[in-house]
GROMACS .gro file of C-alpha atoms in nm:
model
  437
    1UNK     CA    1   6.664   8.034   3.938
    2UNK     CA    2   6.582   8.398   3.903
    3UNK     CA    3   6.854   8.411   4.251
    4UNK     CA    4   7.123   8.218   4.087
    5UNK     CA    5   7.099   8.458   3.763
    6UNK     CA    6   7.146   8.754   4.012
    7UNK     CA    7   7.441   8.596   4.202
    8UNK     CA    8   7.613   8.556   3.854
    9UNK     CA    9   7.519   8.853   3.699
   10UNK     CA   10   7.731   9.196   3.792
   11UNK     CA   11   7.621   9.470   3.975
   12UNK     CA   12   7.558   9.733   3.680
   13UNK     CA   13   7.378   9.450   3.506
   14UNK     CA   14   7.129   9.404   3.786
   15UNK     CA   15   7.073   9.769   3.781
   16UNK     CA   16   6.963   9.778   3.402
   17UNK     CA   17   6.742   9.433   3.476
   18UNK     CA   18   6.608   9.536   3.712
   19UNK     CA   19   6.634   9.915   3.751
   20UNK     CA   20   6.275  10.004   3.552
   21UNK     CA   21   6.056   9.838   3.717
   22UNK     CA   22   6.168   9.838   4.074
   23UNK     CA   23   6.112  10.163   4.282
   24UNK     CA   24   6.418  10.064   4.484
   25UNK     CA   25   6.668   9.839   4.489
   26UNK     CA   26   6.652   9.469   4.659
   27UNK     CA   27   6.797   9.425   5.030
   28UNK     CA   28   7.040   9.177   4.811
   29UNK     CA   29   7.130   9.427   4.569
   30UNK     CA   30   7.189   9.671   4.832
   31UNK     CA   31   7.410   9.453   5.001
   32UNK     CA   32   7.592   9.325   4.627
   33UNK     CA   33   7.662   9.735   4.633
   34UNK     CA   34   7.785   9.773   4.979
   35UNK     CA   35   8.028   9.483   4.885
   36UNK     CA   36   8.112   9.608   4.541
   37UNK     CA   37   8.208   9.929   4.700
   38UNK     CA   38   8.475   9.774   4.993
   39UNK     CA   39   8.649   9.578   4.704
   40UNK     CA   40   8.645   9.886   4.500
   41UNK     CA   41   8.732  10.144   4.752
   42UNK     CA   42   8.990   9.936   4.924
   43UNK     CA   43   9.253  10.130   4.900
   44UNK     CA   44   9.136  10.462   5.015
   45UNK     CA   45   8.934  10.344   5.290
   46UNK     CA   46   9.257  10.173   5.417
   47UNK     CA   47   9.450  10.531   5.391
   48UNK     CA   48   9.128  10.653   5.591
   49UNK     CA   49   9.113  10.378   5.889
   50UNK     CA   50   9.519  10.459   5.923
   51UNK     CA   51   9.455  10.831   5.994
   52UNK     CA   52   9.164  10.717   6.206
   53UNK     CA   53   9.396  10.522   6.364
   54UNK     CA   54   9.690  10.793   6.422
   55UNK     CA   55   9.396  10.996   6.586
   56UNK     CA   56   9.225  10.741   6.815
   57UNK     CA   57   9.630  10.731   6.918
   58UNK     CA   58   9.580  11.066   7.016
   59UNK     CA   59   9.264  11.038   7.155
   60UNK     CA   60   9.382  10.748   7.401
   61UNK     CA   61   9.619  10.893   7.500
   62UNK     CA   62   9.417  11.216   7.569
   63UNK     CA   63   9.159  11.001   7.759
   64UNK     CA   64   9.426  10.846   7.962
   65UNK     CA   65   9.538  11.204   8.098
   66UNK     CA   66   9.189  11.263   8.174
   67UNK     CA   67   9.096  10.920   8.384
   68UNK     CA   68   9.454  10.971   8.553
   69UNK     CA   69   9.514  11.343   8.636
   70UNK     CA   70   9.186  11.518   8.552
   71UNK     CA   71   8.941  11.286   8.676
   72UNK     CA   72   9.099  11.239   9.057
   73UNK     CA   73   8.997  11.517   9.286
   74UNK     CA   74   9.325  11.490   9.526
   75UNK     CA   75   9.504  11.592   9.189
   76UNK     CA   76   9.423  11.975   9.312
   77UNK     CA   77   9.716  11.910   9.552
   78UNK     CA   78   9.957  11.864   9.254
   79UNK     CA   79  10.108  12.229   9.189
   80UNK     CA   80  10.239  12.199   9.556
   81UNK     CA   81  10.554  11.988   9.383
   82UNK     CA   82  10.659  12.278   9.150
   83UNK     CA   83  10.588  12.589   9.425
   84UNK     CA   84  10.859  12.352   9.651
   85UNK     CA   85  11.074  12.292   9.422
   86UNK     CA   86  11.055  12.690   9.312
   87UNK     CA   87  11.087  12.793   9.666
   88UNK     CA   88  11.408  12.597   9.692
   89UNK     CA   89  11.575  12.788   9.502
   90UNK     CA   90  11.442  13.072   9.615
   91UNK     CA   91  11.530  13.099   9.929
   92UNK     CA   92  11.723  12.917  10.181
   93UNK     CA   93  11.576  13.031  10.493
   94UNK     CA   94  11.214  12.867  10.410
   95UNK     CA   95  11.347  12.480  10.457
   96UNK     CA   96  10.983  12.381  10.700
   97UNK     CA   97  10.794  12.544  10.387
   98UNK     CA   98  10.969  12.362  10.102
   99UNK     CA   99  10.925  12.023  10.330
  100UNK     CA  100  10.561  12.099  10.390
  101UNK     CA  101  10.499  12.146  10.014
  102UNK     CA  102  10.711  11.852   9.897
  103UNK     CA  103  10.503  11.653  10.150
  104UNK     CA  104  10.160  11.740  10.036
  105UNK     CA  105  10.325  11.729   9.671
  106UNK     CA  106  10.393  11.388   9.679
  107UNK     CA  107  10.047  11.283   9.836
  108UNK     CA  108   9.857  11.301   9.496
  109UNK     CA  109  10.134  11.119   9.303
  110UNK     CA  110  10.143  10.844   9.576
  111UNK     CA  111   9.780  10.838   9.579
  112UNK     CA  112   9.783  10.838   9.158
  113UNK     CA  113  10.033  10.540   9.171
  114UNK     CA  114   9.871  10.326   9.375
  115UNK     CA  115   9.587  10.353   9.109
  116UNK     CA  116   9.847  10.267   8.816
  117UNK     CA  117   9.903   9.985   8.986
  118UNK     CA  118   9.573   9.843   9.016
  119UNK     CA  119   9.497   9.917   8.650
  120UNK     CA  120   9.821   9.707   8.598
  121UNK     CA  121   9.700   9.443   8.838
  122UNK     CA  122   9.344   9.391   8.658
  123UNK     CA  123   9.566   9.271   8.368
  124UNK     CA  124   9.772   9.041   8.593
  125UNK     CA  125   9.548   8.852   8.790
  126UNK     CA  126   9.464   8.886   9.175
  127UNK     CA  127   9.835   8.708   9.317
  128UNK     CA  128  10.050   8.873   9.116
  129UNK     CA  129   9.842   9.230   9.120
  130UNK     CA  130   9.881   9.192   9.521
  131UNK     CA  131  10.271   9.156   9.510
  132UNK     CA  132  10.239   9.486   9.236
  133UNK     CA  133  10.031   9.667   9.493
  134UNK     CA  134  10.252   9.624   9.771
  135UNK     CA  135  10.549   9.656   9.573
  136UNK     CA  136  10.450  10.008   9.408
  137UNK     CA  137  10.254  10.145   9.710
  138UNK     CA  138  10.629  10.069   9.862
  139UNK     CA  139  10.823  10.275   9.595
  140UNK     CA  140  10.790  10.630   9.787
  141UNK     CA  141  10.938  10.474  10.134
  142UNK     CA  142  11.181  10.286   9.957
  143UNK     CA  143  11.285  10.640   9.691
  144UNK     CA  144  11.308  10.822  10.011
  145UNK     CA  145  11.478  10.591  10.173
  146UNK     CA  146  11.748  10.562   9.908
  147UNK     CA  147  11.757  10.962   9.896
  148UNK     CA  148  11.822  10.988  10.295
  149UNK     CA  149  12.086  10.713  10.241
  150UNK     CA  150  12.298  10.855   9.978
  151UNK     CA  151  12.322  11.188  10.187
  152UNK     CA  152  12.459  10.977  10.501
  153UNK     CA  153  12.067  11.011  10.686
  154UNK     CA  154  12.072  10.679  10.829
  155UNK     CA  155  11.896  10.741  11.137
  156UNK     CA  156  11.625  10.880  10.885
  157UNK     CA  157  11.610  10.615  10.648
  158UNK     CA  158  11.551  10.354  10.983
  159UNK     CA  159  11.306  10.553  11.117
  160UNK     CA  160  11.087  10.625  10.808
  161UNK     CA  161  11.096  10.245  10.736
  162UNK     CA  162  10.989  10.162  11.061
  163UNK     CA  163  10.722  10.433  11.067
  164UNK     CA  164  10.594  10.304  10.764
  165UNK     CA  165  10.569   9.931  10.915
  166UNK     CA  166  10.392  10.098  11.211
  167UNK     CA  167  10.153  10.259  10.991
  168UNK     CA  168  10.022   9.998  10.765
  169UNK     CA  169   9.995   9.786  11.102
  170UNK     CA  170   9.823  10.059  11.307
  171UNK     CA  171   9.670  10.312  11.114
  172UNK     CA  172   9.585  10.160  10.776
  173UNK     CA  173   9.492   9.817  10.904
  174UNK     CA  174   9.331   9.984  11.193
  175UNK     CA  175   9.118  10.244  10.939
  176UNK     CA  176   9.014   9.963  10.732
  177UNK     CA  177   8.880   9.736  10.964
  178UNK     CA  178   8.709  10.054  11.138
  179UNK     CA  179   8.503  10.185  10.818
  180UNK     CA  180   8.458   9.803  10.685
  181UNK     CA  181   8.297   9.754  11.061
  182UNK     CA  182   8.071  10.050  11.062
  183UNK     CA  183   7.944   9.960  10.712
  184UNK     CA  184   7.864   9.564  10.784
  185UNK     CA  185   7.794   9.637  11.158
  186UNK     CA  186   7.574   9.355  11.234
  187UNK     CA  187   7.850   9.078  11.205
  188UNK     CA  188   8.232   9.014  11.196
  189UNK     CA  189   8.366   9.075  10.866
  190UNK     CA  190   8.565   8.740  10.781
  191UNK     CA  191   8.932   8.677  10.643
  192UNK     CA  192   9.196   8.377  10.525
  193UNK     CA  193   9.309   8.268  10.860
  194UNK     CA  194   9.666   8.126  10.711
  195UNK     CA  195   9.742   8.371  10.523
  196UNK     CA  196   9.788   8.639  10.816
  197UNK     CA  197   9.966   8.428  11.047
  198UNK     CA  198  10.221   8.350  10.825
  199UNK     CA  199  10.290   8.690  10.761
  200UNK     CA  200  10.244   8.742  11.127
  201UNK     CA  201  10.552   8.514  11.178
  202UNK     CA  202  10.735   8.673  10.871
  203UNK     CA  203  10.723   9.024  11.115
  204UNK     CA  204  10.827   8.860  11.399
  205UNK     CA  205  11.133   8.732  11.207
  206UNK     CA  206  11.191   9.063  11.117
  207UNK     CA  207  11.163   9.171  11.474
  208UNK     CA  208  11.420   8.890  11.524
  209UNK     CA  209  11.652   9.049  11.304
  210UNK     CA  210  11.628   9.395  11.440
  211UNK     CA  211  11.641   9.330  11.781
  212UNK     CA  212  11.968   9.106  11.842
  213UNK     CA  213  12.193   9.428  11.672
  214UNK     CA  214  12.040   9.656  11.899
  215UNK     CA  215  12.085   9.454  12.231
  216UNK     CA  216  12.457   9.324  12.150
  217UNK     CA  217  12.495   9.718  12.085
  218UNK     CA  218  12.331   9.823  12.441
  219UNK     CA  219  12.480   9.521  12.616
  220UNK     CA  220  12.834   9.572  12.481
  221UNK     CA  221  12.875   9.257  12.431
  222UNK     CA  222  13.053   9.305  12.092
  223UNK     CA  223  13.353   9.137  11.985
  224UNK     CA  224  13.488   9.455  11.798
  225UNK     CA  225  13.261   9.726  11.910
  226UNK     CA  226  13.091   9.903  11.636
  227UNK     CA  227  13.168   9.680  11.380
  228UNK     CA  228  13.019   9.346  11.533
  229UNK     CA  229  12.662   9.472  11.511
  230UNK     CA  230  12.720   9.612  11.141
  231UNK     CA  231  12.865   9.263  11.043
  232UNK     CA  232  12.548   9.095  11.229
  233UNK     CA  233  12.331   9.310  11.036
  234UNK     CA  234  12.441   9.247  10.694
  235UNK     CA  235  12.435   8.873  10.727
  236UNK     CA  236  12.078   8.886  10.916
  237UNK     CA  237  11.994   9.120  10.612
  238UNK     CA  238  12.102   8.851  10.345
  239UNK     CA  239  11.948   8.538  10.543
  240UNK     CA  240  11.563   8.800  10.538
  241UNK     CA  241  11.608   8.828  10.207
  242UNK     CA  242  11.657   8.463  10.099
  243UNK     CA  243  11.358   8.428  10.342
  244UNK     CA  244  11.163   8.678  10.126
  245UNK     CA  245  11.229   8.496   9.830
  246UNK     CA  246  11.105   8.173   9.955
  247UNK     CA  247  10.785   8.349  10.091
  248UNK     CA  248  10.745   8.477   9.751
  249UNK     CA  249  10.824   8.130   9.581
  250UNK     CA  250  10.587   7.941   9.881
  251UNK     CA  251  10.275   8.208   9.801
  252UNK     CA  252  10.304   8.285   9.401
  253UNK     CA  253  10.402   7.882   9.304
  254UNK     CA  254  10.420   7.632   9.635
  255UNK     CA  255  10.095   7.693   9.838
  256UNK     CA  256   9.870   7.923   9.580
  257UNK     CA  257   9.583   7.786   9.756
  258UNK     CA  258   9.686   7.867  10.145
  259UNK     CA  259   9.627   8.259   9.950
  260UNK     CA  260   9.269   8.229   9.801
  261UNK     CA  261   9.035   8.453   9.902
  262UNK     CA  262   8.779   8.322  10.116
  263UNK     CA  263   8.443   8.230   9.902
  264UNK     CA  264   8.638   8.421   9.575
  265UNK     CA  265   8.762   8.085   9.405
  266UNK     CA  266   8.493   8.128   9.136
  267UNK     CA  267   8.374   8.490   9.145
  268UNK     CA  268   8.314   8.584   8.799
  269UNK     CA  269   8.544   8.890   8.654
  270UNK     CA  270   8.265   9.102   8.504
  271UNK     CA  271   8.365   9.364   8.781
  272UNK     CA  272   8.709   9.411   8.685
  273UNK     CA  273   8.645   9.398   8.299
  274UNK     CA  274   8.455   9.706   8.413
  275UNK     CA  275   8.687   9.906   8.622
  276UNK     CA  276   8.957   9.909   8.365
  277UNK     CA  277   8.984  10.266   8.290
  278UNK     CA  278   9.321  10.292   8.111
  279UNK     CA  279   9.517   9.978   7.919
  280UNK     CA  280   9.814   9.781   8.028
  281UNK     CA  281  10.101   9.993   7.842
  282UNK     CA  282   9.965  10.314   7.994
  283UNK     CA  283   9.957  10.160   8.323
  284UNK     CA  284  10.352  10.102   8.269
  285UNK     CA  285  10.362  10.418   8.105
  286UNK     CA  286  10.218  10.603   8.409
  287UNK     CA  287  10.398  10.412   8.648
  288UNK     CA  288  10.724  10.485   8.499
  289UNK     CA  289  10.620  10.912   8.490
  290UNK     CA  290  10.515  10.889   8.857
  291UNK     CA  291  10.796  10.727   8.983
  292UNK     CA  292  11.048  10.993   8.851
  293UNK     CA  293  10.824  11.259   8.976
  294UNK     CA  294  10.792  11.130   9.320
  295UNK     CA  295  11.192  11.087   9.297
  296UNK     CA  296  11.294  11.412   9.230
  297UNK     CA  297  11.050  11.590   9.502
  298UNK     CA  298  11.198  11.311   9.723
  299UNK     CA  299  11.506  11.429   9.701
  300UNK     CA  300  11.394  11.795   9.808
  301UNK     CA  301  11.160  11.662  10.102
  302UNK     CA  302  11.512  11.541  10.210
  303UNK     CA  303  11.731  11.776  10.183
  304UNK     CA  304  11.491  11.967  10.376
  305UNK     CA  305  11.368  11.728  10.704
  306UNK     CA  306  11.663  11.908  10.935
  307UNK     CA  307  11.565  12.262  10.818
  308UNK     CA  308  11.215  12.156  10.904
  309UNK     CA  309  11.251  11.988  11.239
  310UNK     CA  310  11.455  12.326  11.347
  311UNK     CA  311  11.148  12.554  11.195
  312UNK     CA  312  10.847  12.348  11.275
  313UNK     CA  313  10.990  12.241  11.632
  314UNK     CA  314  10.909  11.904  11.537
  315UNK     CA  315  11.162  11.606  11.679
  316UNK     CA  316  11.323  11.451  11.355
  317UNK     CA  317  11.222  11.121  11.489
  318UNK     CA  318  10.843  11.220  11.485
  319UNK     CA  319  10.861  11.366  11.148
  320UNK     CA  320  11.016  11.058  10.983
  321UNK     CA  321  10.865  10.797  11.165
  322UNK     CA  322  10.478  10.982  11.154
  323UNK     CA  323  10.488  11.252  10.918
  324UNK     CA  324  10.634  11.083  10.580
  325UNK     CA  325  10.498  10.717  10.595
  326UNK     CA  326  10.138  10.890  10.644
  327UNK     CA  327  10.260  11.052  10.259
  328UNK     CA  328  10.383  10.689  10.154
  329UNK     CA  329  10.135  10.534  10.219
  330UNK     CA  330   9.830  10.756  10.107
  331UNK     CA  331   9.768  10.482   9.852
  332UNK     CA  332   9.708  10.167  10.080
  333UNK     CA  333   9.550  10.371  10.335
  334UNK     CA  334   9.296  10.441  10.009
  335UNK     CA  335   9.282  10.155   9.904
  336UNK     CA  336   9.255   9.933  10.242
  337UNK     CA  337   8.958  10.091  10.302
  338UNK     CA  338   8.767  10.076   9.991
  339UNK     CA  339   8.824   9.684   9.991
  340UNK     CA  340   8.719   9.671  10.394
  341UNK     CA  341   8.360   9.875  10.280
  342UNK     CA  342   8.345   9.604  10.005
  343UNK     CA  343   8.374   9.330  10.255
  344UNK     CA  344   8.732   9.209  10.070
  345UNK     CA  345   8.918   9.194  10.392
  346UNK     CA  346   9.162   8.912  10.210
  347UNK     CA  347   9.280   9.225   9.981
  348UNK     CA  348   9.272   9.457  10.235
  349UNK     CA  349   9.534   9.230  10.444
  350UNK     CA  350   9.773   9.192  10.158
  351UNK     CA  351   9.757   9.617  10.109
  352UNK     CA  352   9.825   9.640  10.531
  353UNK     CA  353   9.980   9.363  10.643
  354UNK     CA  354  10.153   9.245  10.292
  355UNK     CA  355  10.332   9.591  10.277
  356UNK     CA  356  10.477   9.595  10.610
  357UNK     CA  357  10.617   9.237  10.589
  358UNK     CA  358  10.794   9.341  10.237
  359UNK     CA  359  10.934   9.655  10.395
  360UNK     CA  360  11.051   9.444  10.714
  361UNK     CA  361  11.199   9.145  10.510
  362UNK     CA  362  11.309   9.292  10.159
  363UNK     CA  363  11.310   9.678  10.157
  364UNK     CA  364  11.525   9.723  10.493
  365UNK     CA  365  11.766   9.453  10.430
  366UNK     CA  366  11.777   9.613  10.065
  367UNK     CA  367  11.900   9.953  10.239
  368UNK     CA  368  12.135   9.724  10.415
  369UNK     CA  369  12.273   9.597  10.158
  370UNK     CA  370  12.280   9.906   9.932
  371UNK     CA  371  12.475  10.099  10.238
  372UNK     CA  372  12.711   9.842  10.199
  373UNK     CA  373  12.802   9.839   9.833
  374UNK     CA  374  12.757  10.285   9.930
  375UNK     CA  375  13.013  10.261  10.216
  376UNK     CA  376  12.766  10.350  10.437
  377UNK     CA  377  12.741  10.180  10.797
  378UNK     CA  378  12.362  10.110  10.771
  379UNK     CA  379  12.247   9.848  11.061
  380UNK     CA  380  11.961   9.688  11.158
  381UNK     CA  381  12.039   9.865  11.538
  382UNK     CA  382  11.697  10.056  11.546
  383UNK     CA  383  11.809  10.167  11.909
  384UNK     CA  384  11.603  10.052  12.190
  385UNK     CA  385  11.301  10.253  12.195
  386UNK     CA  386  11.211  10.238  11.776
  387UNK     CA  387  11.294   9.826  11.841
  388UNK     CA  388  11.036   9.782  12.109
  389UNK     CA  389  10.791  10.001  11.971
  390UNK     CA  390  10.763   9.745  11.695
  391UNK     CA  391  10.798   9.457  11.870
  392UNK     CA  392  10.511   9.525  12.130
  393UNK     CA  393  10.264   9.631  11.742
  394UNK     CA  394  10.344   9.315  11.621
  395UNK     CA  395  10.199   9.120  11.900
  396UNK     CA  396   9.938   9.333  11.917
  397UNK     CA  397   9.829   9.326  11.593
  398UNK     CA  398   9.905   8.972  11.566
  399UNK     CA  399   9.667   8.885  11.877
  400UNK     CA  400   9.382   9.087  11.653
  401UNK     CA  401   9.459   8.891  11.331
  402UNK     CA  402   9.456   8.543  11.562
  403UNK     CA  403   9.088   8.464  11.490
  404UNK     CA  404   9.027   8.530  11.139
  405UNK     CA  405   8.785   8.785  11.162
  406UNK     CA  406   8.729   9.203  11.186
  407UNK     CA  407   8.528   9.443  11.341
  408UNK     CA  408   8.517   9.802  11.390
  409UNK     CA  409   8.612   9.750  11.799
  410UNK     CA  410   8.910   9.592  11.617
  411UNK     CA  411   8.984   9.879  11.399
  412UNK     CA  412   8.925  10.145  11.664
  413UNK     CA  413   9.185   9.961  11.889
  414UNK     CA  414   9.476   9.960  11.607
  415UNK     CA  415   9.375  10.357  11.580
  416UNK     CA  416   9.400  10.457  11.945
  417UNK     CA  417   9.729  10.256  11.959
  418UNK     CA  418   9.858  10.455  11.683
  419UNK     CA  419   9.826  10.784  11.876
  420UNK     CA  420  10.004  10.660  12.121
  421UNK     CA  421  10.295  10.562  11.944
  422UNK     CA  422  10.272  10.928  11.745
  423UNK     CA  423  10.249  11.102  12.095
  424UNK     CA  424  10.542  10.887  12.190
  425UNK     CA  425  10.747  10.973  11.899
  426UNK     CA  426  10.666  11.330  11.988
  427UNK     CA  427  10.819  11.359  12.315
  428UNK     CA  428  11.130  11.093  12.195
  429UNK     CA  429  11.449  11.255  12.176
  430UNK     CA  430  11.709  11.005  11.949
  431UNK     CA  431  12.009  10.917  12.158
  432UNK     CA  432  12.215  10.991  11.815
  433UNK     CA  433  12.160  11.334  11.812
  434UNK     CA  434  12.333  11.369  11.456
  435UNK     CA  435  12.160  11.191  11.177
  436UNK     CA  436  12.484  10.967  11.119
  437UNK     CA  437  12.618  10.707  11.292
   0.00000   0.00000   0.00000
């Protein structure tokens, strides 16, 4: 009874009761106070959670500069944007400078949004985070690309696209499946079997659609010459994209299960819960910053490729097909890796492998297309050499990919194969001396 009288009773009432002959208060009456206060106090402590509030605002978004900018080391390569876009302006005569800087400018902001992206990708699940990582680790190639393109560059927007496909085949792949072999030595590191063929036949499409342009061109076998292979080109660039499209339909809807990692179907997330360092609006947020950065030092590590190729004695073709993809793709080289030394290999393919089928099936049939609606006569006629340079790495790397599983032999294959395509591409002269067709 003595409970029920309390319950009823109000608080000052239960002080006087009880207030001279208890020492201190009840854990019940404590708790009646603590209550009494919220109702009492409601207003003010709502005024006080708001500016709490405004300030934790503040304080995110503080944190969030940290994790991103502060907290990566490569971020000491950063003020090389500014001092090329200062030295621009500058002077005129210091084009290999201004290219250099832009290039290691960029590296850090490549780097930095390849991490937005897998921020953004813990929020979006493992299929569609994969299409976001190749996607964004894509953006730099494909800003450049668009950059060379407006100015008339096509030669230079062909051959950093291809150099790009070459290096997530060669180097990156090659890298990964080197450090993921030296850290699980004493087996072959396993991977989804059906998922790497059929990107494996995706590139060889792609290979399909660059090389019939470049032998009607060499053959002269053109109905209108110069305009056959351009015509041939756009339509083989529309029919690659619808094929994207389908291969995007067939592995995010059709066949989700042809994609699964092997032994992943019921890993528990507890990992990822853990590595999410910023949330999903900065992720955009960041995404969105980086992006416009890379594209305006893009535009100056454009301008000045000619100016450097003359100061640097470099062949053009060996600084766009070596020198800027090795920038672009700072990110999935990163990243490829990481996943290999985690025995992920499935993850690591769709960095490699998944971003050289999306620049060979979407992002040069894009340029294709774009050139078109720019007036600009951009073809799928790689010439020759750059055409069976990729034809012979796709074989190759599709021959390695054949049995479903990785070592570091593997890796250190796809790396020595890469030098000799850069030493190649060192002694190449192109045939189109000017950077127009």
């Amino acid at each position: 009874m003595m409970g029920a009288e309390k319950a009823e009773l109000g608080m000052e009432e239960l002080e006087l009761e009880e207030g001279g002959g208890s020492p201190s208060p009840s854990p019940m009456t404590a708790a009646g106070k603590m209550q009494a206060l919220d109702f009492e106090h409601i207003g003010s402590l709502a005024a006080v959670a708001e500016s709490l509030s405004t300030g934790s605002k503040w304080r995110r978004a503080l944190t969030s500069v940290r994790v991103v900018i502060l907290q990566a080391k490569i971020n000491v390569l950063l003020p090389f944007g500014p001092l090329a876009v200062m030295l621009h302006y500058l002077s005129a005569n210091h084009q290999g400078w201004v290219f250099l800087f832009s290039l290691i400018g960029i590296t850090p902001l490549a780097e930095r949004l390849g991490y937005a992206t897998e921020q953004l990708a813990l929020y979006t699940g493992p299929t569609i985070g994969g299409l976001l990582n190749a996607t964004f680790g894509n953006a730099t190639e494909m800003i450049i690309s668009l950059y060379a393109l407006k100015n008339g560059m096509i030669r230079v927007v062909q051959q950093s696209l291809l150099g790009s496909i070459l290096s997530n085949m060669l180097l990156v792949l090659g890298c990964a499946f080197f450090a993921g072999g030296l850290v699980h030595p004493s087996r072959d590191q396993v991977f989804n079997k059906a998922s790497a063929v059929v990107n494996s036949g995706l590139l060889l499409m792609a290979v399909l659609g660059l090389m019939f342009p470049a032998v009607l061109h060499f053959t002269h076998s053109e109905v209108q010459y110069g305009k056959s292979e351009v015509s041939l080109s756009r339509f083989s660039s529309c029919i690659m994209l619808v094929a994207y499209a389908s291969y995007l339909f067939f592995q995010l809807k059709s066949q989700r299960s042809l994609y699964s990692p092997i032994g992943e179907e019921e890993e528990v997330t507890e990992d990822e819960e853990e590595e999410k360092e910023i949330t999903q609006g900065e992720a955009i947020c960041w995404l969105f910053v980086l992006t416009i950065w890379i594209s305006i030092l893009s535009g100056y590590l454009v301008d000045a490729i000619q100016g450097a190729s003359e100061s640097l004695n470099m062949p053009v073709a060996f600084i766009s097909v070596i020198l800027l993809p090795i920038v672009g793709n700072a990110a999935e080289h990163a990243s490829a890796i990481m996943f290999a030394m985690k025995d992920k290999l499935d993850i690591t393919l769709g960095v490699a492998i998944g971003s050289s089928t999306q620049i060979s099936m979407f992002v040069i049939p894009f340029c294709v297309v774009i050139g078109w609606i720019m007036g600009q006569q951009m073809d799928l006629n790689f010439q020759l050499f750059e055409t069976a340079t990729l034809f012979i790495t796709v074989l190759v790397v599709a021959f390695m990919l054949q049995e479903g599983t990785s070592n570091y032999f593997k890796g250190l294959m796809l790396i020595l194969c890469y030098l000799i395509v850069a030493a190649s591409f060192f002694v190449h002269v192109d045939p189109d001396s000017s950077n127009n067709k």
